Amino acid sequence: MEEKNKRIVIWPFYFDVNKSRSEGRKVPKRFAIPSPKIEEIVEAAKTLNLNPKTNPEARYPREWWQKSGYVVLDKLKTKNETLLTLAKKMVELRKKGGFPRKV
């Protein structure tokens, strides 16, 4: 039964600074970035050794008209801890110039 809870689904909306909490953002604004892409999530997850797998054709249920995709990856201790660690790494990668900053 524990095996099932070791992987989690991550949507780009969880990290979007332009979204409110009620629209799907899950991390604090200070760790959020504008227009996050699944490629950024995958890159950050790879640097954290979280074994990411993508589904780029998926649509976030709250915005079903737009393809955003999602990433399935290994969970650290909790989903929130995983999201925060991932968000911090994505901010770090953007600051280093690893990804273009889109506003």
PDB file of N, CA and C in Angstrom:
ATOM      1  N   MET A   1       0.813  -1.195   0.000  1.00  0.00           N
ATOM      2  CA  MET A   1       0.000   0.000   0.000  1.00  0.00           C
ATOM      3  C   MET A   1       0.860   1.264   0.000  1.00  0.00           C
ATOM      4  N   GLU A   2       2.018   1.248   0.612  1.00  0.00           N
ATOM      5  CA  GLU A   2       2.905   2.411   0.633  1.00  0.00           C
ATOM      6  C   GLU A   2       3.469   2.729  -0.740  1.00  0.00           C
ATOM      7  N   GLU A   3       3.690   1.731  -1.578  1.00  0.00           N
ATOM      8  CA  GLU A   3       4.268   1.931  -2.903  1.00  0.00           C
ATOM      9  C   GLU A   3       3.477   2.952  -3.708  1.00  0.00           C
ATOM     10  N   LYS A   4       2.163   2.924  -3.608  1.00  0.00           N
ATOM     11  CA  LYS A   4       1.292   3.796  -4.364  1.00  0.00           C
ATOM     12  C   LYS A   4       1.492   5.269  -4.004  1.00  0.00           C
ATOM     13  N   ASN A   5       1.877   5.558  -2.789  1.00  0.00           N
ATOM     14  CA  ASN A   5       1.992   6.934  -2.311  1.00  0.00           C
ATOM     15  C   ASN A   5       3.384   7.528  -2.478  1.00  0.00           C
ATOM     16  N   LYS A   6       4.254   6.888  -3.224  1.00  0.00           N
ATOM     17  CA  LYS A   6       5.604   7.401  -3.388  1.00  0.00           C
ATOM     18  C   LYS A   6       5.761   8.305  -4.606  1.00  0.00           C
ATOM     19  N   ARG A   7       4.754   8.378  -5.455  1.00  0.00           N
ATOM     20  CA  ARG A   7       4.800   9.217  -6.661  1.00  0.00           C
ATOM     21  C   ARG A   7       3.659  10.230  -6.587  1.00  0.00           C
ATOM     22  N   ILE A   8       3.901  11.421  -7.113  1.00  0.00           N
ATOM     23  CA  ILE A   8       2.873  12.460  -7.105  1.00  0.00           C
ATOM     24  C   ILE A   8       2.786  13.131  -8.470  1.00  0.00           C
ATOM     25  N   VAL A   9       1.634  13.721  -8.743  1.00  0.00           N
ATOM     26  CA  VAL A   9       1.400  14.450  -9.985  1.00  0.00           C
ATOM     27  C   VAL A   9       1.621  15.935  -9.710  1.00  0.00           C
ATOM     28  N   ILE A  10       2.409  16.578 -10.573  1.00  0.00           N
ATOM     29  CA  ILE A  10       2.715  17.997 -10.439  1.00  0.00           C
ATOM     30  C   ILE A  10       2.257  18.722 -11.703  1.00  0.00           C
ATOM     31  N   TRP A  11       1.417  19.732 -11.547  1.00  0.00           N
ATOM     32  CA  TRP A  11       0.939  20.553 -12.660  1.00  0.00           C
ATOM     33  C   TRP A  11       1.701  21.875 -12.653  1.00  0.00           C
ATOM     34  N   PRO A  12       1.987  22.461 -13.809  1.00  0.00           N
ATOM     35  CA  PRO A  12       2.668  23.766 -13.859  1.00  0.00           C
ATOM     36  C   PRO A  12       1.916  24.870 -13.108  1.00  0.00           C
ATOM     37  N   PHE A  13       0.603  24.787 -13.055  1.00  0.00           N
ATOM     38  CA  PHE A  13      -0.208  25.798 -12.371  1.00  0.00           C
ATOM     39  C   PHE A  13       0.176  25.932 -10.895  1.00  0.00           C
ATOM     40  N   TYR A  14       0.720  24.870 -10.301  1.00  0.00           N
ATOM     41  CA  TYR A  14       1.116  24.912  -8.894  1.00  0.00           C
ATOM     42  C   TYR A  14       2.182  25.976  -8.635  1.00  0.00           C
ATOM     43  N   PHE A  15       2.945  26.359  -9.669  1.00  0.00           N
ATOM     44  CA  PHE A  15       4.085  27.260  -9.511  1.00  0.00           C
ATOM     45  C   PHE A  15       3.896  28.618 -10.178  1.00  0.00           C
ATOM     46  N   ASP A  16       2.723  28.888 -10.727  1.00  0.00           N
ATOM     47  CA  ASP A  16       2.502  30.106 -11.511  1.00  0.00           C
ATOM     48  C   ASP A  16       2.180  31.302 -10.616  1.00  0.00           C
ATOM     49  N   VAL A  17       3.066  32.284 -10.632  1.00  0.00           N
ATOM     50  CA  VAL A  17       2.902  33.481  -9.799  1.00  0.00           C
ATOM     51  C   VAL A  17       1.672  34.286 -10.198  1.00  0.00           C
ATOM     52  N   ASN A  18       1.204  34.138 -11.420  1.00  0.00           N
ATOM     53  CA  ASN A  18       0.040  34.871 -11.904  1.00  0.00           C
ATOM     54  C   ASN A  18      -1.286  34.232 -11.499  1.00  0.00           C
ATOM     55  N   LYS A  19      -1.239  33.085 -10.852  1.00  0.00           N
ATOM     56  CA  LYS A  19      -2.451  32.398 -10.393  1.00  0.00           C
ATOM     57  C   LYS A  19      -2.619  32.616  -8.892  1.00  0.00           C
ATOM     58  N   SER A  20      -3.861  32.685  -8.456  1.00  0.00           N
ATOM     59  CA  SER A  20      -4.126  32.776  -7.020  1.00  0.00           C
ATOM     60  C   SER A  20      -4.172  31.355  -6.449  1.00  0.00           C
ATOM     61  N   ARG A  21      -4.238  31.275  -5.153  1.00  0.00           N
ATOM     62  CA  ARG A  21      -4.354  29.956  -4.528  1.00  0.00           C
ATOM     63  C   ARG A  21      -5.635  29.264  -4.987  1.00  0.00           C
ATOM     64  N   SER A  22      -6.708  30.010  -5.120  1.00  0.00           N
ATOM     65  CA  SER A  22      -7.973  29.405  -5.536  1.00  0.00           C
ATOM     66  C   SER A  22      -7.963  28.975  -7.004  1.00  0.00           C
ATOM     67  N   GLU A  23      -7.042  29.533  -7.793  1.00  0.00           N
ATOM     68  CA  GLU A  23      -6.914  29.144  -9.196  1.00  0.00           C
ATOM     69  C   GLU A  23      -5.944  27.982  -9.392  1.00  0.00           C
ATOM     70  N   GLY A  24      -5.293  27.542  -8.325  1.00  0.00           N
ATOM     71  CA  GLY A  24      -4.458  26.356  -8.432  1.00  0.00           C
ATOM     72  C   GLY A  24      -3.016  26.485  -7.989  1.00  0.00           C
ATOM     73  N   ARG A  25      -2.552  27.705  -7.635  1.00  0.00           N
ATOM     74  CA  ARG A  25      -1.161  27.839  -7.169  1.00  0.00           C
ATOM     75  C   ARG A  25      -1.046  27.183  -5.800  1.00  0.00           C
ATOM     76  N   LYS A  26       0.013  26.411  -5.606  1.00  0.00           N
ATOM     77  CA  LYS A  26       0.185  25.686  -4.348  1.00  0.00           C
ATOM     78  C   LYS A  26       1.386  26.165  -3.537  1.00  0.00           C
ATOM     79  N   VAL A  27       2.250  26.968  -4.141  1.00  0.00           N
ATOM     80  CA  VAL A  27       3.438  27.443  -3.429  1.00  0.00           C
ATOM     81  C   VAL A  27       3.296  28.930  -3.127  1.00  0.00           C
ATOM     82  N   PRO A  28       3.994  29.432  -2.098  1.00  0.00           N
ATOM     83  CA  PRO A  28       3.941  30.870  -1.811  1.00  0.00           C
ATOM     84  C   PRO A  28       4.453  31.682  -2.994  1.00  0.00           C
ATOM     85  N   LYS A  29       3.963  32.903  -3.139  1.00  0.00           N
ATOM     86  CA  LYS A  29       4.348  33.749  -4.277  1.00  0.00           C
ATOM     87  C   LYS A  29       5.850  33.960  -4.359  1.00  0.00           C
ATOM     88  N   ARG A  30       6.537  34.006  -3.228  1.00  0.00           N
ATOM     89  CA  ARG A  30       7.985  34.240  -3.271  1.00  0.00           C
ATOM     90  C   ARG A  30       8.742  33.084  -3.928  1.00  0.00           C
ATOM     91  N   PHE A  31       8.119  31.913  -4.011  1.00  0.00           N
ATOM     92  CA  PHE A  31       8.745  30.767  -4.671  1.00  0.00           C
ATOM     93  C   PHE A  31       8.096  30.448  -6.020  1.00  0.00           C
ATOM     94  N   ALA A  32       7.124  31.247  -6.423  1.00  0.00           N
ATOM     95  CA  ALA A  32       6.426  31.019  -7.691  1.00  0.00           C
ATOM     96  C   ALA A  32       7.133  31.775  -8.817  1.00  0.00           C
ATOM     97  N   ILE A  33       6.899  31.326 -10.043  1.00  0.00           N
ATOM     98  CA  ILE A  33       7.513  31.949 -11.220  1.00  0.00           C
ATOM     99  C   ILE A  33       6.434  32.205 -12.269  1.00  0.00           C
ATOM    100  N   PRO A  34       6.657  33.178 -13.158  1.00  0.00           N
ATOM    101  CA  PRO A  34       5.673  33.408 -14.208  1.00  0.00           C
ATOM    102  C   PRO A  34       5.755  32.348 -15.299  1.00  0.00           C
ATOM    103  N   SER A  35       4.621  31.908 -15.771  1.00  0.00           N
ATOM    104  CA  SER A  35       4.500  30.955 -16.883  1.00  0.00           C
ATOM    105  C   SER A  35       5.437  29.746 -16.787  1.00  0.00           C
ATOM    106  N   PRO A  36       5.313  28.930 -15.744  1.00  0.00           N
ATOM    107  CA  PRO A  36       6.168  27.748 -15.641  1.00  0.00           C
ATOM    108  C   PRO A  36       5.821  26.723 -16.724  1.00  0.00           C
ATOM    109  N   LYS A  37       6.802  26.013 -17.196  1.00  0.00           N
ATOM    110  CA  LYS A  37       6.636  24.984 -18.234  1.00  0.00           C
ATOM    111  C   LYS A  37       6.995  23.622 -17.641  1.00  0.00           C
ATOM    112  N   ILE A  38       6.438  22.551 -18.245  1.00  0.00           N
ATOM    113  CA  ILE A  38       6.766  21.225 -17.722  1.00  0.00           C
ATOM    114  C   ILE A  38       8.245  20.910 -17.918  1.00  0.00           C
ATOM    115  N   GLU A  39       8.883  21.503 -18.923  1.00  0.00           N
ATOM    116  CA  GLU A  39      10.316  21.273 -19.136  1.00  0.00           C
ATOM    117  C   GLU A  39      11.123  21.786 -17.947  1.00  0.00           C
ATOM    118  N   GLU A  40      10.678  22.901 -17.361  1.00  0.00           N
ATOM    119  CA  GLU A  40      11.353  23.453 -16.190  1.00  0.00           C
ATOM    120  C   GLU A  40      11.167  22.552 -14.972  1.00  0.00           C
ATOM    121  N   ILE A  41       9.962  22.029 -14.830  1.00  0.00           N
ATOM    122  CA  ILE A  41       9.694  21.118 -13.711  1.00  0.00           C
ATOM    123  C   ILE A  41      10.554  19.872 -13.851  1.00  0.00           C
ATOM    124  N   VAL A  42      10.635  19.349 -15.079  1.00  0.00           N
ATOM    125  CA  VAL A  42      11.433  18.144 -15.329  1.00  0.00           C
ATOM    126  C   VAL A  42      12.913  18.403 -15.021  1.00  0.00           C
ATOM    127  N   GLU A  43      13.433  19.536 -15.477  1.00  0.00           N
ATOM    128  CA  GLU A  43      14.843  19.858 -15.238  1.00  0.00           C
ATOM    129  C   GLU A  43      15.129  19.987 -13.748  1.00  0.00           C
ATOM    130  N   ALA A  44      14.261  20.676 -13.025  1.00  0.00           N
ATOM    131  CA  ALA A  44      14.438  20.829 -11.573  1.00  0.00           C
ATOM    132  C   ALA A  44      14.328  19.473 -10.877  1.00  0.00           C
ATOM    133  N   ALA A  45      13.383  18.646 -11.308  1.00  0.00           N
ATOM    134  CA  ALA A  45      13.205  17.317 -10.710  1.00  0.00           C
ATOM    135  C   ALA A  45      14.404  16.422 -10.973  1.00  0.00           C
ATOM    136  N   LYS A  46      14.984  16.537 -12.172  1.00  0.00           N
ATOM    137  CA  LYS A  46      16.176  15.740 -12.487  1.00  0.00           C
ATOM    138  C   LYS A  46      17.343  16.122 -11.585  1.00  0.00           C
ATOM    139  N   THR A  47      17.517  17.426 -11.328  1.00  0.00           N
ATOM    140  CA  THR A  47      18.622  17.846 -10.459  1.00  0.00           C
ATOM    141  C   THR A  47      18.405  17.385  -9.019  1.00  0.00           C
ATOM    142  N   LEU A  48      17.147  17.131  -8.648  1.00  0.00           N
ATOM    143  CA  LEU A  48      16.827  16.640  -7.303  1.00  0.00           C
ATOM    144  C   LEU A  48      16.675  15.117  -7.266  1.00  0.00           C
ATOM    145  N   ASN A  49      16.949  14.446  -8.387  1.00  0.00           N
ATOM    146  CA  ASN A  49      16.848  12.984  -8.492  1.00  0.00           C
ATOM    147  C   ASN A  49      15.455  12.461  -8.132  1.00  0.00           C
ATOM    148  N   LEU A  50      14.427  13.074  -8.709  1.00  0.00           N
ATOM    149  CA  LEU A  50      13.048  12.672  -8.424  1.00  0.00           C
ATOM    150  C   LEU A  50      12.411  11.846  -9.544  1.00  0.00           C
ATOM    151  N   ASN A  51      13.181  11.427 -10.529  1.00  0.00           N
ATOM    152  CA  ASN A  51      12.718  10.545 -11.609  1.00  0.00           C
ATOM    153  C   ASN A  51      11.423  11.016 -12.275  1.00  0.00           C
ATOM    154  N   PRO A  52      11.450  12.167 -12.953  1.00  0.00           N
ATOM    155  CA  PRO A  52      10.230  12.697 -13.562  1.00  0.00           C
ATOM    156  C   PRO A  52       9.800  11.964 -14.826  1.00  0.00           C
ATOM    157  N   LYS A  53       8.492  11.863 -15.005  1.00  0.00           N
ATOM    158  CA  LYS A  53       7.885  11.334 -16.235  1.00  0.00           C
ATOM    159  C   LYS A  53       6.773  12.307 -16.606  1.00  0.00           C
ATOM    160  N   THR A  54       6.669  12.629 -17.895  1.00  0.00           N
ATOM    161  CA  THR A  54       5.710  13.656 -18.309  1.00  0.00           C
ATOM    162  C   THR A  54       4.530  13.098 -19.083  1.00  0.00           C
ATOM    163  N   ASN A  55       3.467  13.878 -19.078  1.00  0.00           N
ATOM    164  CA  ASN A  55       2.306  13.669 -19.934  1.00  0.00           C
ATOM    165  C   ASN A  55       1.958  15.047 -20.488  1.00  0.00           C
ATOM    166  N   PRO A  56       2.592  15.450 -21.608  1.00  0.00           N
ATOM    167  CA  PRO A  56       2.420  16.805 -22.130  1.00  0.00           C
ATOM    168  C   PRO A  56       1.046  17.107 -22.734  1.00  0.00           C
ATOM    169  N   GLU A  57       0.250  16.104 -22.998  1.00  0.00           N
ATOM    170  CA  GLU A  57      -1.061  16.317 -23.620  1.00  0.00           C
ATOM    171  C   GLU A  57      -2.179  16.546 -22.595  1.00  0.00           C
ATOM    172  N   ALA A  58      -1.892  16.363 -21.331  1.00  0.00           N
ATOM    173  CA  ALA A  58      -2.930  16.475 -20.303  1.00  0.00           C
ATOM    174  C   ALA A  58      -3.385  17.912 -20.122  1.00  0.00           C
ATOM    175  N   ARG A  59      -4.611  18.052 -19.642  1.00  0.00           N
ATOM    176  CA  ARG A  59      -5.199  19.373 -19.407  1.00  0.00           C
ATOM    177  C   ARG A  59      -5.554  19.497 -17.930  1.00  0.00           C
ATOM    178  N   TYR A  60      -5.131  20.606 -17.333  1.00  0.00           N
ATOM    179  CA  TYR A  60      -5.440  20.871 -15.934  1.00  0.00           C
ATOM    180  C   TYR A  60      -6.954  21.008 -15.798  1.00  0.00           C
ATOM    181  N   PRO A  61      -7.589  20.284 -14.868  1.00  0.00           N
ATOM    182  CA  PRO A  61      -9.049  20.283 -14.780  1.00  0.00           C
ATOM    183  C   PRO A  61      -9.693  21.663 -14.645  1.00  0.00           C
ATOM    184  N   ARG A  62      -9.050  22.585 -13.960  1.00  0.00           N
ATOM    185  CA  ARG A  62      -9.636  23.921 -13.795  1.00  0.00           C
ATOM    186  C   ARG A  62      -9.527  24.763 -15.059  1.00  0.00           C
ATOM    187  N   GLU A  63      -8.609  24.407 -15.950  1.00  0.00           N
ATOM    188  CA  GLU A  63      -8.478  25.097 -17.234  1.00  0.00           C
ATOM    189  C   GLU A  63      -8.402  24.047 -18.337  1.00  0.00           C
ATOM    190  N   TRP A  64      -9.489  23.301 -18.494  1.00  0.00           N
ATOM    191  CA  TRP A  64      -9.553  22.145 -19.376  1.00  0.00           C
ATOM    192  C   TRP A  64      -9.349  22.501 -20.846  1.00  0.00           C
ATOM    193  N   TRP A  65      -9.545  23.738 -21.229  1.00  0.00           N
ATOM    194  CA  TRP A  65      -9.426  24.157 -22.626  1.00  0.00           C
ATOM    195  C   TRP A  65      -7.981  24.338 -23.071  1.00  0.00           C
ATOM    196  N   GLN A  66      -7.036  24.275 -22.153  1.00  0.00           N
ATOM    197  CA  GLN A  66      -5.638  24.555 -22.465  1.00  0.00           C
ATOM    198  C   GLN A  66      -4.752  23.360 -22.078  1.00  0.00           C
ATOM    199  N   LYS A  67      -3.933  22.895 -23.008  1.00  0.00           N
ATOM    200  CA  LYS A  67      -3.003  21.804 -22.712  1.00  0.00           C
ATOM    201  C   LYS A  67      -1.831  22.361 -21.918  1.00  0.00           C
ATOM    202  N   SER A  68      -1.625  21.827 -20.741  1.00  0.00           N
ATOM    203  CA  SER A  68      -0.489  22.272 -19.928  1.00  0.00           C
ATOM    204  C   SER A  68       0.451  21.116 -19.629  1.00  0.00           C
ATOM    205  N   GLY A  69      -0.081  19.913 -19.615  1.00  0.00           N
ATOM    206  CA  GLY A  69       0.710  18.745 -19.276  1.00  0.00           C
ATOM    207  C   GLY A  69       0.939  18.656 -17.777  1.00  0.00           C
ATOM    208  N   TYR A  70       1.457  17.508 -17.355  1.00  0.00           N
ATOM    209  CA  TYR A  70       1.838  17.345 -15.955  1.00  0.00           C
ATOM    210  C   TYR A  70       3.054  16.452 -15.865  1.00  0.00           C
ATOM    211  N   VAL A  71       3.644  16.413 -14.682  1.00  0.00           N
ATOM    212  CA  VAL A  71       4.828  15.607 -14.421  1.00  0.00           C
ATOM    213  C   VAL A  71       4.521  14.702 -13.237  1.00  0.00           C
ATOM    214  N   VAL A  72       4.862  13.431 -13.354  1.00  0.00           N
ATOM    215  CA  VAL A  72       4.758  12.495 -12.240  1.00  0.00           C
ATOM    216  C   VAL A  72       6.174  12.261 -11.749  1.00  0.00           C
ATOM    217  N   LEU A  73       6.375  12.426 -10.441  1.00  0.00           N
ATOM    218  CA  LEU A  73       7.723  12.251  -9.900  1.00  0.00           C
ATOM    219  C   LEU A  73       7.691  11.663  -8.504  1.00  0.00           C
ATOM    220  N   ASP A  74       8.863  11.271  -8.023  1.00  0.00           N
ATOM    221  CA  ASP A  74       8.976  10.702  -6.685  1.00  0.00           C
ATOM    222  C   ASP A  74       8.695  11.778  -5.651  1.00  0.00           C
ATOM    223  N   LYS A  75       8.063  11.377  -4.563  1.00  0.00           N
ATOM    224  CA  LYS A  75       7.736  12.297  -3.487  1.00  0.00           C
ATOM    225  C   LYS A  75       8.858  12.279  -2.460  1.00  0.00           C
ATOM    226  N   LEU A  76       9.172  13.434  -1.882  1.00  0.00           N
ATOM    227  CA  LEU A  76      10.138  13.491  -0.790  1.00  0.00           C
ATOM    228  C   LEU A  76       9.405  12.997   0.463  1.00  0.00           C
ATOM    229  N   LYS A  77       9.204  13.818   1.460  1.00  0.00           N
ATOM    230  CA  LYS A  77       8.454  13.386   2.638  1.00  0.00           C
ATOM    231  C   LYS A  77       6.959  13.603   2.445  1.00  0.00           C
ATOM    232  N   THR A  78       6.574  14.838   2.119  1.00  0.00           N
ATOM    233  CA  THR A  78       5.163  15.143   1.863  1.00  0.00           C
ATOM    234  C   THR A  78       5.066  15.829   0.501  1.00  0.00           C
ATOM    235  N   LYS A  79       3.848  15.950  -0.015  1.00  0.00           N
ATOM    236  CA  LYS A  79       3.664  16.621  -1.298  1.00  0.00           C
ATOM    237  C   LYS A  79       4.045  18.099  -1.176  1.00  0.00           C
ATOM    238  N   ASN A  80       3.655  18.745  -0.084  1.00  0.00           N
ATOM    239  CA  ASN A  80       3.984  20.160   0.099  1.00  0.00           C
ATOM    240  C   ASN A  80       5.492  20.378   0.168  1.00  0.00           C
ATOM    241  N   GLU A  81       6.192  19.518   0.871  1.00  0.00           N
ATOM    242  CA  GLU A  81       7.652  19.638   0.959  1.00  0.00           C
ATOM    243  C   GLU A  81       8.284  19.452  -0.416  1.00  0.00           C
ATOM    244  N   THR A  82       7.773  18.506  -1.167  1.00  0.00           N
ATOM    245  CA  THR A  82       8.267  18.269  -2.519  1.00  0.00           C
ATOM    246  C   THR A  82       8.029  19.490  -3.399  1.00  0.00           C
ATOM    247  N   LEU A  83       6.825  20.068  -3.318  1.00  0.00           N
ATOM    248  CA  LEU A  83       6.504  21.254  -4.111  1.00  0.00           C
ATOM    249  C   LEU A  83       7.401  22.433  -3.761  1.00  0.00           C
ATOM    250  N   LEU A  84       7.639  22.670  -2.473  1.00  0.00           N
ATOM    251  CA  LEU A  84       8.497  23.775  -2.064  1.00  0.00           C
ATOM    252  C   LEU A  84       9.933  23.581  -2.524  1.00  0.00           C
ATOM    253  N   THR A  85      10.448  22.379  -2.365  1.00  0.00           N
ATOM    254  CA  THR A  85      11.818  22.088  -2.800  1.00  0.00           C
ATOM    255  C   THR A  85      11.941  22.268  -4.304  1.00  0.00           C
ATOM    256  N   LEU A  86      10.973  21.789  -5.035  1.00  0.00           N
ATOM    257  CA  LEU A  86      10.960  21.914  -6.489  1.00  0.00           C
ATOM    258  C   LEU A  86      10.851  23.388  -6.906  1.00  0.00           C
ATOM    259  N   ALA A  87       9.991  24.137  -6.235  1.00  0.00           N
ATOM    260  CA  ALA A  87       9.812  25.557  -6.551  1.00  0.00           C
ATOM    261  C   ALA A  87      11.112  26.333  -6.316  1.00  0.00           C
ATOM    262  N   LYS A  88      11.776  26.061  -5.208  1.00  0.00           N
ATOM    263  CA  LYS A  88      13.043  26.741  -4.910  1.00  0.00           C
ATOM    264  C   LYS A  88      14.084  26.432  -5.982  1.00  0.00           C
ATOM    265  N   LYS A  89      14.127  25.194  -6.434  1.00  0.00           N
ATOM    266  CA  LYS A  89      15.082  24.795  -7.468  1.00  0.00           C
ATOM    267  C   LYS A  89      14.743  25.467  -8.796  1.00  0.00           C
ATOM    268  N   MET A  90      13.459  25.591  -9.118  1.00  0.00           N
ATOM    269  CA  MET A  90      13.056  26.246 -10.363  1.00  0.00           C
ATOM    270  C   MET A  90      13.420  27.731 -10.338  1.00  0.00           C
ATOM    271  N   VAL A  91      13.225  28.403  -9.203  1.00  0.00           N
ATOM    272  CA  VAL A  91      13.615  29.807  -9.064  1.00  0.00           C
ATOM    273  C   VAL A  91      15.122  29.939  -9.236  1.00  0.00           C
ATOM    274  N   GLU A  92      15.859  29.028  -8.625  1.00  0.00           N
ATOM    275  CA  GLU A  92      17.325  29.026  -8.736  1.00  0.00           C
ATOM    276  C   GLU A  92      17.772  28.837 -10.185  1.00  0.00           C
ATOM    277  N   LEU A  93      17.139  27.911 -10.895  1.00  0.00           N
ATOM    278  CA  LEU A  93      17.488  27.673 -12.289  1.00  0.00           C
ATOM    279  C   LEU A  93      17.179  28.886 -13.163  1.00  0.00           C
ATOM    280  N   ARG A  94      16.078  29.548 -12.898  1.00  0.00           N
ATOM    281  CA  ARG A  94      15.755  30.756 -13.677  1.00  0.00           C
ATOM    282  C   ARG A  94      16.753  31.876 -13.392  1.00  0.00           C
ATOM    283  N   LYS A  95      17.154  32.024 -12.127  1.00  0.00           N
ATOM    284  CA  LYS A  95      18.119  33.071 -11.779  1.00  0.00           C
ATOM    285  C   LYS A  95      19.475  32.819 -12.420  1.00  0.00           C
ATOM    286  N   LYS A  96      19.852  31.556 -12.535  1.00  0.00           N
ATOM    287  CA  LYS A  96      21.129  31.201 -13.165  1.00  0.00           C
ATOM    288  C   LYS A  96      21.074  31.352 -14.679  1.00  0.00           C
ATOM    289  N   GLY A  97      19.898  31.568 -15.198  1.00  0.00           N
ATOM    290  CA  GLY A  97      19.752  31.708 -16.650  1.00  0.00           C
ATOM    291  C   GLY A  97      19.473  30.400 -17.336  1.00  0.00           C
ATOM    292  N   GLY A  98      19.094  29.380 -16.569  1.00  0.00           N
ATOM    293  CA  GLY A  98      18.799  28.081 -17.147  1.00  0.00           C
ATOM    294  C   GLY A  98      17.558  28.091 -18.018  1.00  0.00           C
ATOM    295  N   PHE A  99      16.647  29.019 -17.743  1.00  0.00           N
ATOM    296  CA  PHE A  99      15.413  29.119 -18.500  1.00  0.00           C
ATOM    297  C   PHE A  99      15.124  30.585 -18.771  1.00  0.00           C
ATOM    298  N   PRO A 100      14.531  30.898 -19.895  1.00  0.00           N
ATOM    299  CA  PRO A 100      14.162  32.297 -20.159  1.00  0.00           C
ATOM    300  C   PRO A 100      13.024  32.724 -19.238  1.00  0.00           C
ATOM    301  N   ARG A 101      13.114  33.891 -18.709  1.00  0.00           N
ATOM    302  CA  ARG A 101      12.073  34.410 -17.827  1.00  0.00           C
ATOM    303  C   ARG A 101      10.990  35.052 -18.675  1.00  0.00           C
ATOM    304  N   LYS A 102       9.778  34.556 -18.584  1.00  0.00           N
ATOM    305  CA  LYS A 102       8.651  35.092 -19.345  1.00  0.00           C
ATOM    306  C   LYS A 102       7.688  35.776 -18.393  1.00  0.00           C
ATOM    307  N   VAL A 103       7.225  36.944 -18.770  1.00  0.00           N
ATOM    308  CA  VAL A 103       6.298  37.693 -17.919  1.00  0.00           C
ATOM    309  C   VAL A 103       4.982  37.863 -18.619  1.00  0.00           C
TER     310      VAL A 103
END
